[in-house]
Amino acid sequence: MIKFKANTKLFETGMIVASHAAMQGTVEGAKVAIEHFKNDALTVPPKCPYEKGWMHDHHVTEVTVLGSKVKATLSVVDTPYAASLHEGISRWNTPYVYKTPGTGMKWIESKALRFKNMYLRDALGRFTTRLKLALEVMR
Amino acid sequence: MSLVQDIATYIAAKSSFVIDTDLFIGAETVDTPSGSIVVKEFAGSTENESGLEERAIQILASDRGYVNAETLINVVYPLLANKSGFVSDDLTGIFFVGVSSMPGFVDRDASGHFVFSCSLIFKKE
């Protein structure tokens, strides 16, 4: 009788390292992508209606991890008029006039539509780099 | 015709809205009446990997009553959202209409109207 005994310890360790690296890469990728998104919202036309000030400074990014789920959020906090301005609705004058050139409504949503693939590449880039590094270490 | 004009014509044909009366193209007028719809394009239109244009369109509904405004946008939204294969002459060439944001209340405007908004992505050849 021939007995074959395989030692899978190295494989198991590799899988643990890879899964940790995958999570780390996903979180880092999400952070890079959401920061890029925020920067575009503030600087690429149509950009945030005010180039400096309260609303400009209250664009906040957050990456949360819940179990195996990673969520990246960009929100404008403590600014009750942000939603109206974003949708092009004014409470002071109808229709609202964006006075500063290059600024306009939908300064966030327009970037999500136009650059969504770029943000995905940002996230995937960081994810694959992390995974490659982890596998290099295991060699 | 321009896309927003085509969309407005389509909405007018499928509902009781009348262009330039309670259905406006491009922007709200200074004296936009209560109970009206506005169809406009916003920044963010792009071309996807399949070579289709993805045009970003916003639909606004405003009324002095909250529920009325919500009802108005819910008349227009189902006419377009997640639909494909338009056979109408007005919307020929539209492959699919995706949803970027579903109808939701935004704010009250200067006239005191409750305003609901939704964003749609028209995938067009």
mmCIF file of C-alpha atoms in Angstrom:
data_model
loop_
_atom_site.group_PDB
_atom_site.id
_atom_site.type_symbol
_atom_site.label_atom_id
_atom_site.label_comp_id
_atom_site.label_asym_id
_atom_site.label_seq_id
_atom_site.Cartn_x
_atom_site.Cartn_y
_atom_site.Cartn_z
ATOM 1 C CA MET A 1 0.000 0.000 0.000
ATOM 2 C CA ILE A 2 1.242 3.406 -0.821
ATOM 3 C CA LYS A 3 0.418 6.187 1.561
ATOM 4 C CA PHE A 4 0.544 9.753 0.398
ATOM 5 C CA LYS A 5 0.555 12.429 3.030
ATOM 6 C CA ALA A 6 0.440 16.018 1.943
ATOM 7 C CA ASN A 7 1.348 18.864 4.190
ATOM 8 C CA THR A 8 -1.136 21.635 3.453
ATOM 9 C CA LYS A 9 0.091 23.963 6.177
ATOM 10 C CA LEU A 10 1.890 26.236 3.742
ATOM 11 C CA PHE A 11 -1.173 26.412 1.546
ATOM 12 C CA GLU A 12 -3.405 27.237 4.513
ATOM 13 C CA THR A 13 -1.026 29.949 5.681
ATOM 14 C CA GLY A 14 -0.951 31.322 2.154
ATOM 15 C CA MET A 15 -4.727 31.485 1.993
ATOM 16 C CA ILE A 16 -4.898 33.304 5.329
ATOM 17 C CA VAL A 17 -2.276 35.816 4.205
ATOM 18 C CA ALA A 18 -4.039 36.275 0.866
ATOM 19 C CA SER A 19 -7.450 36.816 2.443
ATOM 20 C CA HIS A 20 -6.026 39.412 4.855
ATOM 21 C CA ALA A 21 -4.225 41.114 1.993
ATOM 22 C CA ALA A 22 -7.441 41.117 -0.039
ATOM 23 C CA MET A 23 -9.349 42.865 2.734
ATOM 24 C CA GLN A 24 -6.517 45.317 3.351
ATOM 25 C CA GLY A 25 -6.300 46.041 -0.385
ATOM 26 C CA THR A 26 -10.055 46.531 -0.648
ATOM 27 C CA VAL A 27 -10.098 49.036 2.221
ATOM 28 C CA GLU A 28 -7.070 50.917 0.893
ATOM 29 C CA GLY A 29 -8.517 50.871 -2.635
ATOM 30 C CA ALA A 30 -11.840 52.197 -1.388
ATOM 31 C CA LYS A 31 -10.028 55.010 0.460
ATOM 32 C CA VAL A 32 -8.010 55.988 -2.613
ATOM 33 C CA ALA A 33 -11.069 55.878 -4.883
ATOM 34 C CA ILE A 34 -13.330 57.884 -2.571
ATOM 35 C CA GLU A 35 -10.643 60.543 -1.996
ATOM 36 C CA HIS A 36 -10.149 60.820 -5.755
ATOM 37 C CA PHE A 37 -13.932 61.132 -6.140
ATOM 38 C CA LYS A 38 -14.082 63.877 -3.515
ATOM 39 C CA ASN A 39 -11.209 65.761 -5.124
ATOM 40 C CA ASP A 40 -12.932 65.600 -8.521
ATOM 41 C CA ALA A 41 -16.209 66.792 -7.006
ATOM 42 C CA LEU A 42 -14.435 69.846 -5.619
ATOM 43 C CA THR A 43 -12.120 70.669 -8.511
ATOM 44 C CA VAL A 44 -13.397 69.292 -11.835
ATOM 45 C CA PRO A 45 -16.212 71.256 -13.541
ATOM 46 C CA PRO A 46 -19.000 71.305 -12.690
ATOM 47 C CA LYS A 47 -17.391 71.742 -9.312
ATOM 48 C CA CYS A 48 -18.715 72.582 -5.883
ATOM 49 C CA PRO A 49 -20.489 75.978 -6.070
ATOM 50 C CA TYR A 50 -18.228 77.559 -3.502
ATOM 51 C CA GLU A 51 -14.486 77.133 -3.947
ATOM 52 C CA LYS A 52 -13.863 77.685 -0.281
ATOM 53 C CA GLY A 53 -16.003 77.995 2.778
ATOM 54 C CA TRP A 54 -18.354 75.923 4.849
ATOM 55 C CA MET A 55 -19.835 73.609 2.221
ATOM 56 C CA HIS A 56 -16.515 73.072 0.440
ATOM 57 C CA ASP A 57 -14.876 72.086 3.723
ATOM 58 C CA HIS A 58 -17.727 69.805 4.767
ATOM 59 C CA HIS A 59 -17.339 67.179 2.049
ATOM 60 C CA VAL A 60 -16.457 64.157 4.145
ATOM 61 C CA THR A 61 -15.296 60.719 3.041
ATOM 62 C CA GLU A 62 -15.698 57.598 5.095
ATOM 63 C CA VAL A 63 -14.769 53.964 4.562
ATOM 64 C CA THR A 64 -16.561 51.484 6.797
ATOM 65 C CA VAL A 65 -15.963 47.771 7.131
ATOM 66 C CA LEU A 66 -18.781 45.530 8.263
ATOM 67 C CA GLY A 67 -17.805 41.892 8.188
ATOM 68 C CA SER A 68 -16.609 41.232 4.663
ATOM 69 C CA LYS A 69 -18.362 44.307 3.268
ATOM 70 C CA VAL A 70 -16.482 47.522 2.582
ATOM 71 C CA LYS A 71 -18.458 50.698 1.987
ATOM 72 C CA ALA A 72 -17.034 54.048 0.868
ATOM 73 C CA THR A 73 -19.173 57.149 1.324
ATOM 74 C CA LEU A 74 -18.842 60.763 0.265
ATOM 75 C CA SER A 75 -21.265 63.072 2.034
ATOM 76 C CA VAL A 76 -21.731 66.765 2.618
ATOM 77 C CA VAL A 77 -22.354 67.148 6.328
ATOM 78 C CA ASP A 78 -23.951 69.907 8.425
ATOM 79 C CA THR A 79 -25.016 71.787 5.303
ATOM 80 C CA PRO A 80 -28.825 71.780 5.004
ATOM 81 C CA TYR A 81 -28.801 73.576 1.646
ATOM 82 C CA ALA A 82 -26.350 71.139 -0.014
ATOM 83 C CA ALA A 83 -29.021 68.820 -1.436
ATOM 84 C CA SER A 84 -30.949 71.722 -2.992
ATOM 85 C CA LEU A 85 -27.856 73.197 -4.591
ATOM 86 C CA HIS A 86 -26.745 69.792 -5.839
ATOM 87 C CA GLU A 87 -30.109 69.267 -7.540
ATOM 88 C CA GLY A 88 -30.088 72.827 -8.916
ATOM 89 C CA ILE A 89 -32.938 74.073 -6.767
ATOM 90 C CA SER A 90 -32.631 77.296 -4.913
ATOM 91 C CA ARG A 91 -34.536 78.486 -1.930
ATOM 92 C CA TRP A 92 -33.575 82.081 -2.652
ATOM 93 C CA ASN A 93 -34.027 82.541 -6.358
ATOM 94 C CA THR A 94 -35.554 80.408 -9.106
ATOM 95 C CA PRO A 95 -33.769 79.224 -11.150
ATOM 96 C CA TYR A 96 -30.566 79.324 -9.115
ATOM 97 C CA VAL A 97 -27.594 81.017 -10.775
ATOM 98 C CA TYR A 98 -24.155 79.499 -10.189
ATOM 99 C CA LYS A 99 -22.080 82.632 -10.343
ATOM 100 C CA THR A 100 -18.539 81.248 -10.210
ATOM 101 C CA PRO A 101 -17.424 79.910 -13.612
ATOM 102 C CA GLY A 102 -16.879 76.141 -13.592
ATOM 103 C CA THR A 103 -19.283 75.519 -10.744
ATOM 104 C CA GLY A 104 -22.718 73.994 -11.136
ATOM 105 C CA MET A 105 -25.390 71.577 -10.074
ATOM 106 C CA LYS A 106 -24.705 67.844 -9.688
ATOM 107 C CA TRP A 107 -21.058 68.438 -8.845
ATOM 108 C CA ILE A 108 -20.936 65.039 -7.154
ATOM 109 C CA GLU A 109 -23.279 62.860 -9.229
ATOM 110 C CA SER A 110 -21.771 63.999 -12.540
ATOM 111 C CA LYS A 111 -18.340 62.656 -11.487
ATOM 112 C CA ALA A 112 -19.842 59.349 -10.401
ATOM 113 C CA LEU A 113 -21.332 58.974 -13.865
ATOM 114 C CA ARG A 114 -18.385 60.237 -15.881
ATOM 115 C CA PHE A 115 -15.445 58.753 -13.978
ATOM 116 C CA LYS A 116 -16.931 55.603 -12.397
ATOM 117 C CA ASN A 117 -14.519 53.325 -14.289
ATOM 118 C CA MET A 118 -11.543 55.395 -13.175
ATOM 119 C CA TYR A 119 -12.558 55.068 -9.512
ATOM 120 C CA LEU A 120 -13.018 51.345 -9.982
ATOM 121 C CA ARG A 121 -9.516 51.147 -11.464
ATOM 122 C CA ASP A 122 -8.178 53.096 -8.463
ATOM 123 C CA ALA A 123 -9.685 50.565 -6.086
ATOM 124 C CA LEU A 124 -8.698 47.521 -8.124
ATOM 125 C CA GLY A 125 -5.155 48.824 -8.566
ATOM 126 C CA ARG A 126 -4.591 49.021 -4.833
ATOM 127 C CA PHE A 127 -6.286 45.658 -4.315
ATOM 128 C CA THR A 128 -4.063 43.835 -6.825
ATOM 129 C CA THR A 129 -0.909 45.537 -5.518
ATOM 130 C CA ARG A 130 -1.664 44.351 -1.983
ATOM 131 C CA LEU A 131 -2.381 40.831 -3.163
ATOM 132 C CA LYS A 132 0.798 40.691 -5.278
ATOM 133 C CA LEU A 133 2.898 41.892 -2.352
ATOM 134 C CA ALA A 134 1.397 39.249 -0.079
ATOM 135 C CA LEU A 135 2.094 36.502 -2.595
ATOM 136 C CA GLU A 136 5.661 37.751 -3.108
ATOM 137 C CA VAL A 137 6.263 37.458 0.639
ATOM 138 C CA MET A 138 4.963 33.877 0.609
ATOM 139 C CA ARG A 139 7.423 32.741 -2.058
ATOM 140 C CA MET B 1 -34.501 67.507 -32.108
ATOM 141 C CA SER B 2 -32.469 67.533 -28.935
ATOM 142 C CA LEU B 3 -32.714 64.623 -26.537
ATOM 143 C CA VAL B 4 -34.473 66.605 -23.793
ATOM 144 C CA GLN B 5 -36.997 67.789 -26.361
ATOM 145 C CA ASP B 6 -37.530 64.189 -27.528
ATOM 146 C CA ILE B 7 -38.039 63.039 -23.953
ATOM 147 C CA ALA B 8 -40.510 65.832 -23.243
ATOM 148 C CA THR B 9 -42.437 65.000 -26.422
ATOM 149 C CA TYR B 10 -42.531 61.344 -25.357
ATOM 150 C CA ILE B 11 -43.793 62.251 -21.873
ATOM 151 C CA ALA B 12 -46.434 64.549 -23.363
ATOM 152 C CA ALA B 13 -47.612 61.750 -25.672
ATOM 153 C CA LYS B 14 -47.891 59.244 -22.825
ATOM 154 C CA SER B 15 -49.465 61.504 -20.192
ATOM 155 C CA SER B 16 -51.650 64.551 -19.785
ATOM 156 C CA PHE B 17 -48.716 66.971 -19.501
ATOM 157 C CA VAL B 18 -48.525 69.698 -22.124
ATOM 158 C CA ILE B 19 -45.215 71.139 -23.272
ATOM 159 C CA ASP B 20 -44.672 74.776 -22.229
ATOM 160 C CA THR B 21 -47.787 74.638 -20.053
ATOM 161 C CA ASP B 22 -46.884 72.218 -17.272
ATOM 162 C CA LEU B 23 -43.974 70.414 -18.942
ATOM 163 C CA PHE B 24 -40.804 72.429 -19.467
ATOM 164 C CA ILE B 25 -37.636 71.687 -21.398
ATOM 165 C CA GLY B 26 -34.103 72.559 -20.282
ATOM 166 C CA ALA B 27 -34.857 74.674 -17.239
ATOM 167 C CA GLU B 28 -37.649 75.920 -15.070
ATOM 168 C CA THR B 29 -39.025 79.310 -16.020
ATOM 169 C CA VAL B 30 -39.069 82.183 -13.572
ATOM 170 C CA ASP B 31 -42.802 81.685 -13.066
ATOM 171 C CA THR B 32 -42.965 77.890 -13.350
ATOM 172 C CA PRO B 33 -46.515 77.023 -12.295
ATOM 173 C CA SER B 34 -47.439 74.662 -9.508
ATOM 174 C CA GLY B 35 -47.916 71.097 -10.726
ATOM 175 C CA SER B 36 -45.233 71.070 -13.387
ATOM 176 C CA ILE B 37 -42.457 68.866 -14.700
ATOM 177 C CA VAL B 38 -39.042 69.991 -15.949
ATOM 178 C CA VAL B 39 -36.797 67.804 -18.119
ATOM 179 C CA LYS B 40 -33.154 68.824 -18.272
ATOM 180 C CA GLU B 41 -29.721 67.432 -19.017
ATOM 181 C CA PHE B 42 -26.909 67.732 -16.512
ATOM 182 C CA ALA B 43 -23.140 67.271 -16.573
ATOM 183 C CA GLY B 44 -21.896 63.703 -16.442
ATOM 184 C CA SER B 45 -22.860 62.438 -19.885
ATOM 185 C CA THR B 46 -20.233 60.128 -21.285
ATOM 186 C CA GLU B 47 -19.592 57.343 -23.810
ATOM 187 C CA ASN B 48 -19.327 53.789 -22.534
ATOM 188 C CA GLU B 49 -17.094 50.907 -23.694
ATOM 189 C CA SER B 50 -19.783 49.757 -26.145
ATOM 190 C CA GLY B 51 -19.703 53.116 -27.871
ATOM 191 C CA LEU B 52 -23.133 54.091 -26.567
ATOM 192 C CA GLU B 53 -23.723 57.627 -25.381
ATOM 193 C CA GLU B 54 -24.798 57.742 -21.744
ATOM 194 C CA ARG B 55 -26.750 60.935 -21.336
ATOM 195 C CA ALA B 56 -27.568 62.208 -17.857
ATOM 196 C CA ILE B 57 -31.111 63.539 -17.584
ATOM 197 C CA GLN B 58 -32.846 65.041 -14.571
ATOM 198 C CA ILE B 59 -36.608 65.141 -14.114
ATOM 199 C CA LEU B 60 -38.007 67.632 -11.624
ATOM 200 C CA ALA B 61 -41.572 67.770 -10.351
ATOM 201 C CA SER B 62 -42.838 70.708 -8.339
ATOM 202 C CA ASP B 63 -46.142 71.434 -6.704
ATOM 203 C CA ARG B 64 -47.505 73.408 -3.760
ATOM 204 C CA GLY B 65 -48.542 70.106 -2.181
ATOM 205 C CA TYR B 66 -45.966 67.524 -1.131
ATOM 206 C CA VAL B 67 -48.085 64.524 -2.110
ATOM 207 C CA ASN B 68 -49.073 66.137 -5.407
ATOM 208 C CA ALA B 69 -45.421 66.675 -6.321
ATOM 209 C CA GLU B 70 -44.631 63.071 -5.417
ATOM 210 C CA THR B 71 -47.585 61.881 -7.520
ATOM 211 C CA LEU B 72 -46.409 63.933 -10.492
ATOM 212 C CA ILE B 73 -42.911 62.488 -10.516
ATOM 213 C CA ASN B 74 -44.360 59.009 -10.104
ATOM 214 C CA VAL B 75 -46.395 59.552 -13.257
ATOM 215 C CA VAL B 76 -43.301 60.374 -15.304
ATOM 216 C CA TYR B 77 -40.702 58.082 -13.715
ATOM 217 C CA PRO B 78 -42.335 54.738 -14.692
ATOM 218 C CA LEU B 79 -42.680 55.929 -18.292
ATOM 219 C CA LEU B 80 -38.901 55.903 -18.645
ATOM 220 C CA ALA B 81 -37.048 54.164 -15.816
ATOM 221 C CA ASN B 82 -35.492 50.784 -16.586
ATOM 222 C CA LYS B 83 -37.206 50.672 -19.973
ATOM 223 C CA SER B 84 -35.708 49.530 -23.244
ATOM 224 C CA GLY B 85 -36.746 49.176 -26.844
ATOM 225 C CA PHE B 86 -38.706 52.371 -27.309
ATOM 226 C CA VAL B 87 -40.779 52.122 -30.462
ATOM 227 C CA SER B 88 -41.956 55.710 -30.328
ATOM 228 C CA ASP B 89 -40.619 57.931 -33.110
ATOM 229 C CA ASP B 90 -39.497 60.401 -30.467
ATOM 230 C CA LEU B 91 -37.150 58.092 -28.615
ATOM 231 C CA THR B 92 -35.798 55.913 -31.412
ATOM 232 C CA GLY B 93 -32.174 55.044 -30.820
ATOM 233 C CA ILE B 94 -32.521 54.798 -27.049
ATOM 234 C CA PHE B 95 -31.353 51.328 -26.008
ATOM 235 C CA PHE B 96 -32.007 51.522 -22.321
ATOM 236 C CA VAL B 97 -32.871 54.010 -19.623
ATOM 237 C CA GLY B 98 -31.006 53.341 -16.380
ATOM 238 C CA VAL B 99 -31.625 54.985 -13.026
ATOM 239 C CA SER B 100 -28.961 57.084 -11.344
ATOM 240 C CA SER B 101 -31.205 58.292 -8.541
ATOM 241 C CA MET B 102 -34.784 57.338 -7.825
ATOM 242 C CA PRO B 103 -37.482 59.976 -7.214
ATOM 243 C CA GLY B 104 -36.930 61.731 -3.943
ATOM 244 C CA PHE B 105 -37.869 64.950 -2.210
ATOM 245 C CA VAL B 106 -35.168 67.585 -2.407
ATOM 246 C CA ASP B 107 -36.420 70.831 -0.965
ATOM 247 C CA ARG B 108 -38.935 73.627 -1.297
ATOM 248 C CA ASP B 109 -38.027 76.272 -3.838
ATOM 249 C CA ALA B 110 -38.329 80.031 -3.504
ATOM 250 C CA SER B 111 -42.017 79.892 -4.496
ATOM 251 C CA GLY B 112 -42.732 77.402 -1.737
ATOM 252 C CA HIS B 113 -43.181 74.486 -4.156
ATOM 253 C CA PHE B 114 -42.175 71.046 -2.979
ATOM 254 C CA VAL B 115 -39.608 69.717 -5.444
ATOM 255 C CA PHE B 116 -38.963 66.062 -6.248
ATOM 256 C CA SER B 117 -36.065 65.000 -8.432
ATOM 257 C CA CYS B 118 -34.844 61.849 -10.172
ATOM 258 C CA SER B 119 -31.892 61.220 -12.472
ATOM 259 C CA LEU B 120 -31.949 58.881 -15.442
ATOM 260 C CA ILE B 121 -29.214 57.648 -17.761
ATOM 261 C CA PHE B 122 -30.283 57.387 -21.390
ATOM 262 C CA LYS B 123 -28.091 54.897 -23.258
ATOM 263 C CA LYS B 124 -28.203 56.030 -26.838
ATOM 264 C CA GLU B 125 -26.536 54.948 -30.061
#
